[in-house]
Coordinates of C-alpha atoms in Angstrom, one line a residue:
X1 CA 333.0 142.7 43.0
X2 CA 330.6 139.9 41.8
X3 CA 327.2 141.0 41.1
X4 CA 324.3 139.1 40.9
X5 CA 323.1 139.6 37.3
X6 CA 319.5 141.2 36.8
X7 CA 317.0 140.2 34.1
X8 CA 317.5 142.3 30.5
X9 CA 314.3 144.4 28.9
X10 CA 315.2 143.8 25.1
X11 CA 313.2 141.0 23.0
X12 CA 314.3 139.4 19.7
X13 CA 311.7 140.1 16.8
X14 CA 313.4 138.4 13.9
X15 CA 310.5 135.9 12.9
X16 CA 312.9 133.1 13.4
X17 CA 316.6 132.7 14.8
X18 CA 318.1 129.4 14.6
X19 CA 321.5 128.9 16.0
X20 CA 325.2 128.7 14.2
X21 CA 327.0 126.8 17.1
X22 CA 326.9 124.3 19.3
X23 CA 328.3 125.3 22.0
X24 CA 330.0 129.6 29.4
X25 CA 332.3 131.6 36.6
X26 CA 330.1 132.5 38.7
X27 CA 329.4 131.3 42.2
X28 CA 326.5 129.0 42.5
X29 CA 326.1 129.4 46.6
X30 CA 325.6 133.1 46.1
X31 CA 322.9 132.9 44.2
X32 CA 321.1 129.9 45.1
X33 CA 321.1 131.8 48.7
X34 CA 319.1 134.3 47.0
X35 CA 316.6 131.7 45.4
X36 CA 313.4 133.5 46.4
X37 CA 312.1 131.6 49.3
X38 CA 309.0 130.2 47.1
X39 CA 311.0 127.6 45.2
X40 CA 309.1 127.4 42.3
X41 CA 311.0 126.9 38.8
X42 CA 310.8 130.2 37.5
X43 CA 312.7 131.4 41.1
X44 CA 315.7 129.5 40.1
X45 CA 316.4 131.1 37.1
X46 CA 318.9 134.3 36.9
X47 CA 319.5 136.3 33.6
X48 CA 323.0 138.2 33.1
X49 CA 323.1 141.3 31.0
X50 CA 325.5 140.7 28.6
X51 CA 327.1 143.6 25.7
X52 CA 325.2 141.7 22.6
X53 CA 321.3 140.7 22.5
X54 CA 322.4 137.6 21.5
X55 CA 324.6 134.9 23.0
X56 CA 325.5 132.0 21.1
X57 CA 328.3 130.0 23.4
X58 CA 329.2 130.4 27.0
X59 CA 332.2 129.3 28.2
X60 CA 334.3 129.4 31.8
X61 CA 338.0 129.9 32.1
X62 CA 340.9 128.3 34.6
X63 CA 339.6 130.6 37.2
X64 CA 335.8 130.7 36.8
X65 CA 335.1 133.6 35.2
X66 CA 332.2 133.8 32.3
X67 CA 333.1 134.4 28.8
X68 CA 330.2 134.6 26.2
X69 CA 330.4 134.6 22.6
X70 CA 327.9 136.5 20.6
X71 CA 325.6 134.7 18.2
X72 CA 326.2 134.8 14.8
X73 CA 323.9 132.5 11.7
X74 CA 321.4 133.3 9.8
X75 CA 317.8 134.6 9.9
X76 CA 314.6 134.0 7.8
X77 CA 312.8 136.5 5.7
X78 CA 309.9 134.2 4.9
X79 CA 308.1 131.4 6.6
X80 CA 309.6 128.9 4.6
X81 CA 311.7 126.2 5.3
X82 CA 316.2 125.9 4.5
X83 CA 316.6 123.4 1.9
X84 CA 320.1 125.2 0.8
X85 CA 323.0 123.1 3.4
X86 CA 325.7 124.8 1.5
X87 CA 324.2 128.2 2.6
X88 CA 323.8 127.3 5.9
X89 CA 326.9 125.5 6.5
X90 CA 329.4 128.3 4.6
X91 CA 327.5 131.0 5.4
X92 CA 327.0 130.8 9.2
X93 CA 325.2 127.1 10.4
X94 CA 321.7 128.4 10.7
X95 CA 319.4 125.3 11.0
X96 CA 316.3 124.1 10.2
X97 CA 314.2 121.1 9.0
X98 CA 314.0 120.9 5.5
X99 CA 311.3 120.5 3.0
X100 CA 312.1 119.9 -0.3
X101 CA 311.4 122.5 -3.1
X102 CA 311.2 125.6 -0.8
X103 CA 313.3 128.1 -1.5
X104 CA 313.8 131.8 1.2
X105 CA 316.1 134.5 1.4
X106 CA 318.5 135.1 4.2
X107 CA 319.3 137.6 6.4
X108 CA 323.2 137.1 7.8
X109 CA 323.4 138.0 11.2
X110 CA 327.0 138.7 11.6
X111 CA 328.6 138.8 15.4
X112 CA 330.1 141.0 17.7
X113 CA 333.2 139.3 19.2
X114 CA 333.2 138.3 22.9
X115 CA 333.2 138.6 26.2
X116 CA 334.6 138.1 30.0
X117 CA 332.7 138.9 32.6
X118 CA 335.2 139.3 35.7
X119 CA 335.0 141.1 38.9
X120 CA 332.0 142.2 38.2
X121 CA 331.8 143.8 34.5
X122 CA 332.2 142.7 31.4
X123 CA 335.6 143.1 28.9
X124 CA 334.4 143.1 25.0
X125 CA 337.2 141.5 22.7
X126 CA 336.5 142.9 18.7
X127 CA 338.7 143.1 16.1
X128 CA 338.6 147.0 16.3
X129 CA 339.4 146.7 20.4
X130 CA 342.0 144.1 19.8
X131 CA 343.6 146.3 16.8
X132 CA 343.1 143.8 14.4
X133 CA 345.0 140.9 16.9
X134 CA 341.7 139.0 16.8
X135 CA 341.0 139.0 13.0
X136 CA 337.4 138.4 12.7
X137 CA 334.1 139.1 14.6
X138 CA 332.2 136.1 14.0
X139 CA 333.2 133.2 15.9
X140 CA 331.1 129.8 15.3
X141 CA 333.1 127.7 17.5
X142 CA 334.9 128.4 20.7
X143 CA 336.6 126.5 23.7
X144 CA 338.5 127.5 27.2
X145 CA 341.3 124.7 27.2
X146 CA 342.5 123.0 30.7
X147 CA 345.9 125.1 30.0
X148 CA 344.1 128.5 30.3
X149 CA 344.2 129.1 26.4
X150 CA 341.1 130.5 24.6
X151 CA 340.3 128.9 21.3
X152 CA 338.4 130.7 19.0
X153 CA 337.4 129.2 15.6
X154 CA 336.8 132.9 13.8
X155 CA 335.4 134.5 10.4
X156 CA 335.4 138.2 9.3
X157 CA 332.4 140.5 8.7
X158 CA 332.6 141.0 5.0
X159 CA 329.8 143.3 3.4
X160 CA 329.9 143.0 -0.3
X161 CA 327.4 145.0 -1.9
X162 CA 325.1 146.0 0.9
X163 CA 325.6 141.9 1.9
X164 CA 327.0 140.9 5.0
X165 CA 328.8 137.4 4.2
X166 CA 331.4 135.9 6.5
X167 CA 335.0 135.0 5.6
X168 CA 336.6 132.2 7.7
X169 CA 340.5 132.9 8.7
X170 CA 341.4 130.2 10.8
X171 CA 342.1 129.3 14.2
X172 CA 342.6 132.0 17.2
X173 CA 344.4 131.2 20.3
X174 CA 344.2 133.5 23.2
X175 CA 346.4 133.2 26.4
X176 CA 345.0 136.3 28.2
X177 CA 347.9 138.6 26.3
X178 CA 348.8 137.1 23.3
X179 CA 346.6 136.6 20.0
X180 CA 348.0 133.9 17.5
X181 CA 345.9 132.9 14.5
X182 CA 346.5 129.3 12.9
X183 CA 345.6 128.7 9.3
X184 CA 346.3 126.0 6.9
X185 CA 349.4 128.0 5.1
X186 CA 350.8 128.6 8.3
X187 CA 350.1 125.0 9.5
X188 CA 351.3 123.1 6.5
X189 CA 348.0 121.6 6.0
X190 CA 348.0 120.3 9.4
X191 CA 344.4 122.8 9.8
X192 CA 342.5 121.0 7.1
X193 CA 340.5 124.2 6.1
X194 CA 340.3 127.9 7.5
X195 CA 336.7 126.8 8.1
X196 CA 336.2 125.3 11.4
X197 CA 333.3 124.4 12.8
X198 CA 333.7 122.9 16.5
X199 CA 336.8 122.4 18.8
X200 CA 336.7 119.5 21.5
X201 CA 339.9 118.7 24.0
X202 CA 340.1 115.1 24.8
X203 CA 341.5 113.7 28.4
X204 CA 344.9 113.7 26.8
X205 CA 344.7 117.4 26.4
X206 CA 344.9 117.1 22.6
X207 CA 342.4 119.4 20.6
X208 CA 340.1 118.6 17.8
X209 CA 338.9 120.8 14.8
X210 CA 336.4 120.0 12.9
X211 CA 336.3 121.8 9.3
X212 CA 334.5 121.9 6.0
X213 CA 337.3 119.4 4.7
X214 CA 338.2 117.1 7.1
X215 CA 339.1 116.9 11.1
X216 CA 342.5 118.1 12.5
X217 CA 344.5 117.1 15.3
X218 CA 347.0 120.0 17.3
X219 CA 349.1 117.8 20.1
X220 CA 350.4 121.8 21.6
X221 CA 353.7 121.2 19.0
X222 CA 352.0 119.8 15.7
X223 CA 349.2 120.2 13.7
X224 CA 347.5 117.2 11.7
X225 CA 344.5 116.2 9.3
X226 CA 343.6 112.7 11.0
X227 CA 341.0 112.3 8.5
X228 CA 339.5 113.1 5.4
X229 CA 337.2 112.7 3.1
X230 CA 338.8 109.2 2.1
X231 CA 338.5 108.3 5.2
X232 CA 335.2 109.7 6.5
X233 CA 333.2 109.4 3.3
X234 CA 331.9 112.6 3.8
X235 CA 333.6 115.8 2.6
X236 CA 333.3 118.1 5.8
X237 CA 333.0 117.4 9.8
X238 CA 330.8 119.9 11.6
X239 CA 331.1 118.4 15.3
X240 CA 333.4 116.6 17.1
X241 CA 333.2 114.5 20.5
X242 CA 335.5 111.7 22.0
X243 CA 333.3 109.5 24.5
X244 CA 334.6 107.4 27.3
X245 CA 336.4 104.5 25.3
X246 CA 338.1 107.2 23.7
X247 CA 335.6 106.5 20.4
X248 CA 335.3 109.9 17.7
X249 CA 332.0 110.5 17.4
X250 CA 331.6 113.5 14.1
X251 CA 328.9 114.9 12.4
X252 CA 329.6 114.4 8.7
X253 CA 328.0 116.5 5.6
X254 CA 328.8 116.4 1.6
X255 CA 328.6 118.7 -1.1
X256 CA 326.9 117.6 -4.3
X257 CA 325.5 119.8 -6.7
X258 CA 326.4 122.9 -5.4
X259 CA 324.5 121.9 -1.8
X260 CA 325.4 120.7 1.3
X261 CA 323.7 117.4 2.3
X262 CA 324.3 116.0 6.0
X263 CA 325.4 112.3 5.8
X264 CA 324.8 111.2 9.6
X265 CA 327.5 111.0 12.1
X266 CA 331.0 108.7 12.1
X267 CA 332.5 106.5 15.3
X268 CA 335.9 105.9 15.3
X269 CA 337.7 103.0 16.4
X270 CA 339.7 103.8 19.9
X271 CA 342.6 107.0 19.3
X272 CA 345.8 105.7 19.9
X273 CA 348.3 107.0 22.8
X274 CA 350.0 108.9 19.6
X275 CA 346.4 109.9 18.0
X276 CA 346.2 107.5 15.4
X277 CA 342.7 106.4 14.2
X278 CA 342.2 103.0 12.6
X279 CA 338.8 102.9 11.3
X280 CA 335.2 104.6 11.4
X281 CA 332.0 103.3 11.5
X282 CA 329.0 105.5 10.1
X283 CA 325.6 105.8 10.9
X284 CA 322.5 107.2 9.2
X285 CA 319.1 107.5 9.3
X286 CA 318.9 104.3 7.9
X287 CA 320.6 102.7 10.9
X288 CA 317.9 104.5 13.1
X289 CA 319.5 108.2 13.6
X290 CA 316.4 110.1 14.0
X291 CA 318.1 112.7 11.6
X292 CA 321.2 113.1 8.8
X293 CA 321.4 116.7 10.5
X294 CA 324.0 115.9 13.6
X295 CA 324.3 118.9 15.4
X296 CA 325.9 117.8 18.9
X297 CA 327.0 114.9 20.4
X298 CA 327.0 114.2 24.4
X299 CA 327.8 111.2 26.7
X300 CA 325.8 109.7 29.5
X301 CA 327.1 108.6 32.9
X302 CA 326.0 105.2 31.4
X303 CA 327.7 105.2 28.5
X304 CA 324.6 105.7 26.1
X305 CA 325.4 108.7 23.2
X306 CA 323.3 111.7 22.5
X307 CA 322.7 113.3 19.3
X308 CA 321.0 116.5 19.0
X309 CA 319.5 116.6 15.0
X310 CA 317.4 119.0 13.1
X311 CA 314.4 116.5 14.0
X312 CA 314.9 115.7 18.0
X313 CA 317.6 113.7 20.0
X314 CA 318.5 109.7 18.7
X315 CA 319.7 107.8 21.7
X316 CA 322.9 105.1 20.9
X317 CA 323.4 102.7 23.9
X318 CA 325.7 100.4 21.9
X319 CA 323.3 98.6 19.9
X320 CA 320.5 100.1 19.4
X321 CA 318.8 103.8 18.9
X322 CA 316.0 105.3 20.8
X323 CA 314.1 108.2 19.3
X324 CA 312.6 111.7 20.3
X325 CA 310.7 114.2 18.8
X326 CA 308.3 117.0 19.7
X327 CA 305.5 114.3 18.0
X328 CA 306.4 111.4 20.2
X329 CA 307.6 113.4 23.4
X330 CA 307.6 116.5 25.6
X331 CA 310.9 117.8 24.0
X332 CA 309.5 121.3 23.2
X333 CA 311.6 121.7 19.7
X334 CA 312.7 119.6 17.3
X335 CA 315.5 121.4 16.7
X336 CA 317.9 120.3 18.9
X337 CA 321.5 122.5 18.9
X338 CA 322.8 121.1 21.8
X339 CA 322.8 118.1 24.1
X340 CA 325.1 117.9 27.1
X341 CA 324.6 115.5 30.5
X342 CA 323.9 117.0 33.7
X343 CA 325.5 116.5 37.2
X344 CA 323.1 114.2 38.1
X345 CA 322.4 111.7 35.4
X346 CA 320.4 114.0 33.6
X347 CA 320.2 115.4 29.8
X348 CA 319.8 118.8 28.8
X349 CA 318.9 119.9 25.2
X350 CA 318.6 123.0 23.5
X351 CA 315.9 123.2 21.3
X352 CA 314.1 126.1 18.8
X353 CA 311.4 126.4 20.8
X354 CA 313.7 126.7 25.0
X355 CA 315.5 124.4 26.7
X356 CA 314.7 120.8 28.5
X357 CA 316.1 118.9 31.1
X358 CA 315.7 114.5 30.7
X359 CA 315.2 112.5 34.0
X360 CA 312.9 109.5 34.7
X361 CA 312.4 108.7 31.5
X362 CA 311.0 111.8 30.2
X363 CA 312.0 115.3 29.2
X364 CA 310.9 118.1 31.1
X365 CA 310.5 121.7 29.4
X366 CA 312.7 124.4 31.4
X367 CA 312.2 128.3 31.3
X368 CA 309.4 129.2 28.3
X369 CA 309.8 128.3 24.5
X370 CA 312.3 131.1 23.4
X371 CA 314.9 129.7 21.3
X372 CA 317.7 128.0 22.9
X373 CA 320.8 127.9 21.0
X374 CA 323.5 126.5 24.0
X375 CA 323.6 124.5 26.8
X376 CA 326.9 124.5 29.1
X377 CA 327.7 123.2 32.8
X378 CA 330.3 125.1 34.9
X379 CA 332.4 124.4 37.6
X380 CA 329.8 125.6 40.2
X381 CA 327.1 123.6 39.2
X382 CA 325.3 126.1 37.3
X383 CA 323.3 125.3 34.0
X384 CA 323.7 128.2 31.5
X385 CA 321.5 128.6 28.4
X386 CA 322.1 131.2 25.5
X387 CA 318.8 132.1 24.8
X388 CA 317.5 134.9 22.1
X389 CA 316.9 137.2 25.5
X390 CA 320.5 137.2 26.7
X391 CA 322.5 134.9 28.8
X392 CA 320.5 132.6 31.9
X393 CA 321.1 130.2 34.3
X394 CA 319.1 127.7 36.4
X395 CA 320.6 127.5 40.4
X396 CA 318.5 123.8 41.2
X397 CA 321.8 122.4 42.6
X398 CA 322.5 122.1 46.3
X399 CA 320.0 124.9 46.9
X400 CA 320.4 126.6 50.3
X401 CA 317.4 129.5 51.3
X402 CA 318.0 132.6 53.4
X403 CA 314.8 133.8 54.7
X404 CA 314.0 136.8 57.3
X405 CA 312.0 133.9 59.1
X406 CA 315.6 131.7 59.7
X407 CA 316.9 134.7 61.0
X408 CA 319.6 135.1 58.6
X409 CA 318.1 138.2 56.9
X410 CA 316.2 141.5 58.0
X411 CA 314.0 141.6 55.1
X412 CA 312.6 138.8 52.2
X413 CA 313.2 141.3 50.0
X414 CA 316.2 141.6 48.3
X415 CA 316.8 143.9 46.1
X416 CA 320.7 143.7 45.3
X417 CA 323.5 141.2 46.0
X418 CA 327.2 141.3 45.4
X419 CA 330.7 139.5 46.6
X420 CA 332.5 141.9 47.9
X421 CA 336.7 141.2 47.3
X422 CA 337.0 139.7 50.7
X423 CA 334.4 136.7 50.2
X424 CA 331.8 138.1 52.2
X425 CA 328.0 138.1 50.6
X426 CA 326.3 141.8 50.9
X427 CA 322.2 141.4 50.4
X428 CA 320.3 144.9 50.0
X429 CA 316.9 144.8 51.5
X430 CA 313.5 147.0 50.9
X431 CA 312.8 147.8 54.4
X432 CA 315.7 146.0 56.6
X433 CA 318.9 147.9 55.4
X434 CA 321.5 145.5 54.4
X435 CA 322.8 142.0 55.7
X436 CA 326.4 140.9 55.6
X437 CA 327.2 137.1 55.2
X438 CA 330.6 136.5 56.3
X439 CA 332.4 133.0 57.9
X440 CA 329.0 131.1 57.9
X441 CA 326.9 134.0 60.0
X442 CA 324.5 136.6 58.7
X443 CA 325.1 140.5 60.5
X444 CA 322.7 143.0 59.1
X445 CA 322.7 147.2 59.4
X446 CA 320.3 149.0 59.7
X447 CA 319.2 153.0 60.4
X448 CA 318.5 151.7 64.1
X449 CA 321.9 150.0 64.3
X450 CA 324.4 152.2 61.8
X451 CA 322.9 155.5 60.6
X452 CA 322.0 153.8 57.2
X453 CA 320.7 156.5 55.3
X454 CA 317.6 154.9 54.5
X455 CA 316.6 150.6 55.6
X456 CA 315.0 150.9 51.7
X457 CA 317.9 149.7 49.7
X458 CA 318.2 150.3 46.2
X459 CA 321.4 148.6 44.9
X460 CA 325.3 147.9 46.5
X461 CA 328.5 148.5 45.1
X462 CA 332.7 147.6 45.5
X463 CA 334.9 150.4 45.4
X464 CA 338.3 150.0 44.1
X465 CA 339.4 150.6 47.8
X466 CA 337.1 147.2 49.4
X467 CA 334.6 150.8 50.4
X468 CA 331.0 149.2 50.0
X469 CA 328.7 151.6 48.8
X470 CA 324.5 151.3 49.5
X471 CA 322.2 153.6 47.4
X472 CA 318.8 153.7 49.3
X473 CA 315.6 155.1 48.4
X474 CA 315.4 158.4 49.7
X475 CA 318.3 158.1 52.0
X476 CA 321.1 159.4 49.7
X477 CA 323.8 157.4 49.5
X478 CA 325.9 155.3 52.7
X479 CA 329.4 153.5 52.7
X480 CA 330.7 151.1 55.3
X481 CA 334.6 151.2 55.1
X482 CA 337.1 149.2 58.1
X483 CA 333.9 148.8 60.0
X484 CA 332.3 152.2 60.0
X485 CA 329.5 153.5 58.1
X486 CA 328.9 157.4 56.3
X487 CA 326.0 158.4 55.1
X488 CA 326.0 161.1 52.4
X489 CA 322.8 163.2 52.3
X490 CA 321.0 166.4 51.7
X491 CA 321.0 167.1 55.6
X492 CA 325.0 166.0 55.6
X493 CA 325.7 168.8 53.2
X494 CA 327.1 166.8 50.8
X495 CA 324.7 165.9 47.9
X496 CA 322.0 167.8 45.9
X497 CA 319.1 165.4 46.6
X498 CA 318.4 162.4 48.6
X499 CA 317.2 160.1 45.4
X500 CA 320.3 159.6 43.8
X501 CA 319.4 157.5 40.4
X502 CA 323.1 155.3 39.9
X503 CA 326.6 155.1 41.7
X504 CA 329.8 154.5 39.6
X505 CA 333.1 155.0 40.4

């Protein structure tokens, strides 16, 4: 059972929540069919409950099911601004613009594992539900690779006196049964540093870590450093992309002082069929990078590079760099956690202050101005944002209505939708019992037509046994089984009271 995910209650009141990573299936037909016949923007966006208030990366596995990873950085105590990188970067990647001289007190937000949602519910993965197999909580980087694998870049929830500070332990892999943890002692050095920051798979299905002391290289047999700080010029890497001519593009940072200090973002020369690297290439603020603060990196469908910074998106067609900010555009934040290119030609960024999409030449705000801390695409054509209200997505892909006025359903007014196990599309209905969409034709059932216990339907359910339940409003409680339909009611004899409040089996 696939259930159409309904909007959470619960609101983030931290004065402000920046995000630690950079970056999550579901079926895109079933719920664009349900995109409220008005068609206005704020119709086409669906929020799924998740088990943490905040999400930080959303990922999709080999067969389409939604994991999420809770969120996990730092938060502000005061108004002012993060001038400590070393903080931010060892202590969980919260972000922020910088002004020099300001000093604030933190708050570590530590997370709370992650999680599938399949068939319907969601499975929580923690250290103390794994038995220790996954070794940390916190997980500031995460990737579903094309082999099925989960790789989780994780850090334990230490508290040291009354302070919540996170260690990094490596490298998780999950295959669905097995947990094996990767670290530089059991690696040889080949993992530069337990500290990783961002994973990226390139076409060759080789996987790239990025770490506070260089960028590693794991073929599936061997692990490698393919560059450090001799060769980047910078001590530590905190993202990691490979374009279309098979360039590294990494976001580079130093330590000097006892502070972290961002020092733009390297291209490499074209990776070798073996992975060799012959020479990078950096660029700075000086160059015309809008910010030293690289914080993702994304590819066009023309080849131009985006960069998401602490102070708006730079734009690298080759030769040159174009430039926004909040000051010189309608990007609604500028800082920008995430860039990634639509289906269509389009950019999306994830800023502090929500999420924008750029076409013609201009970006256009999306949802309101909650903090956006992720952006990912799945294989349905659904855009998925990690906001500090829980997981959404936006359905403005190859959108297909259902209206009562089509004739496909009895009522405009939906109430509940799920996938049942054998593909077909239930829709529960105030006032028209429920409609059945099965091999391209809508049937629906009513109390005329079935003995519904009530047309006012309240919310559907998947038993174990392919039994779809229907709680109604007043009605009690009816389940259609191998084409029949019983209703369970006060007159049946068989419950206490027609309003029953929830269904579970």
């Amino acid at each position: 059972m696939k259930p159409i995910p309904k909007s959470p209650l619960n609101k983030i009141t931290l004065l402000l929540i920046l995000p630690l990573l950079l970056t999550a299936g579901l079926w895109a037909w079933l719920t664009l069919s349900l995109a409220q016949a008005q068609g206005d923007d704020e119709g086409l966006w669906r929020t799924l409950d998740t088990p943490f208030e905040r999400v930080g990366r959303v990922l999709e596995d080999q067969e389409g099911n939604i994991w999420a990873v809770s969120w996990v950085g730092e938060a502000l105590e005061s108004s002012e601004k993060i001038t400590d990188y070393e903080e931010i970067l060892g202590q969980g990647d919260a972000i922020t613009q910088t002004q020099s001289g300001a000093s604030v007190s933190f708050v570590t937000i530590p997370g709370e594992g992650l999680a599938k949602f399949e068939q319907g519910r969601w499975i929580t993965y923690t250290v103390e539900s794994t038995n220790g197999n996954l070794p940390g909580d916190s997980i500031p980087a995460a990737l579903c690779d094309r082999a099925g694998n989960l790789w989780l870049a994780v850090a334990a929830n230490k508290t040291i006196s009354d302070t919540v500070r996170l260690a990094d332990v490596g490298v998780v892999r999950f295959d669905g049964q097995d947990w094996q943890t990767f670290t530089v002692t059991n690696t040889d050095g080949g993992l530069a540093s337990n500290s990783v920051r961002d994973i990226f798979e390139d076409d060759a299905g080789n996987l790239w870590f990025a770490t506070l002391d260089g960028l590693s290289r794991y073929d599936g047999q061997t692990w490698e450093v393919v560059a450090d700080k001799n060769d980047l010029g910078a001590e530590g890497v905190a993202r990691v992309f490979q374009d279309s001519q098979s360039r590294l593009w990494v976001g580079l940072f130093d330590f000097e002082d006892g502070m972290g200090i961002p020092r733009g973002v390297a291209r490499s020369a074209p990776v070798s069929a073996d992975g060799t690297v012959a020479g990078w290439q950096t660029f700075t603020e000086a160059d015309g990078l809008v910010h030293d603060f690289v914080l993702s990196v994304a590819e066009d469908d023309e080849g131009n590079i985006w960069l998401g910074t602490v102070n708006g998106v730079s734009r690298f067609n080759g030769t040159g760099w174009g430039i926004f900010t909040p000051a010189d555009s309608d990007l609604p934040g500028a800082l920008v956690s995430h860039v990634v290119a639509g289906y269509e030609g389009q950019m999306w960024a994830a800023t502090n202050e929500g999420a924008a999409e750029y076409a013609g030449e201009q970006w256009q705000p999306f949802g309101n101005s909650e903090p956006t801390f992720n952006i990912f695409k799945d294989s349905e054509r659904l855009v998925w944002f990690s906001t500090g209200n829980g997981l959404r997505y936006y359905t403005d892909y190859h959108r297909q209505t259902f209206r009562e006025e089509s004739g496909d359903l009895g009522s405009n007014d939906v109430r509940d939708l799920i996938e049942a196990s054998d593909g077909a599309i239930w829709a529960g209905t105030y006032g028209s019992g429920v409609s059945r969409y099965q091999g391209g034709q809508w049937q629906t059932f009513s109390v005329e037509s079935t003995g519904l216990g009530s047309d006012n339907v309240q919310d559907l359910f998947e038993a174990s046994d392919g039994a779809i339940w229907v709680r109604t409003y007043g009605g009690g409680v009816s389940r259609y089984q191998d084409g029949q339909w019983q209703t369970f009611s006060v007159e049946s004899g068989d419950l206490g009271d027609n309003n029953v409040r929830d269904l579970i089996e």
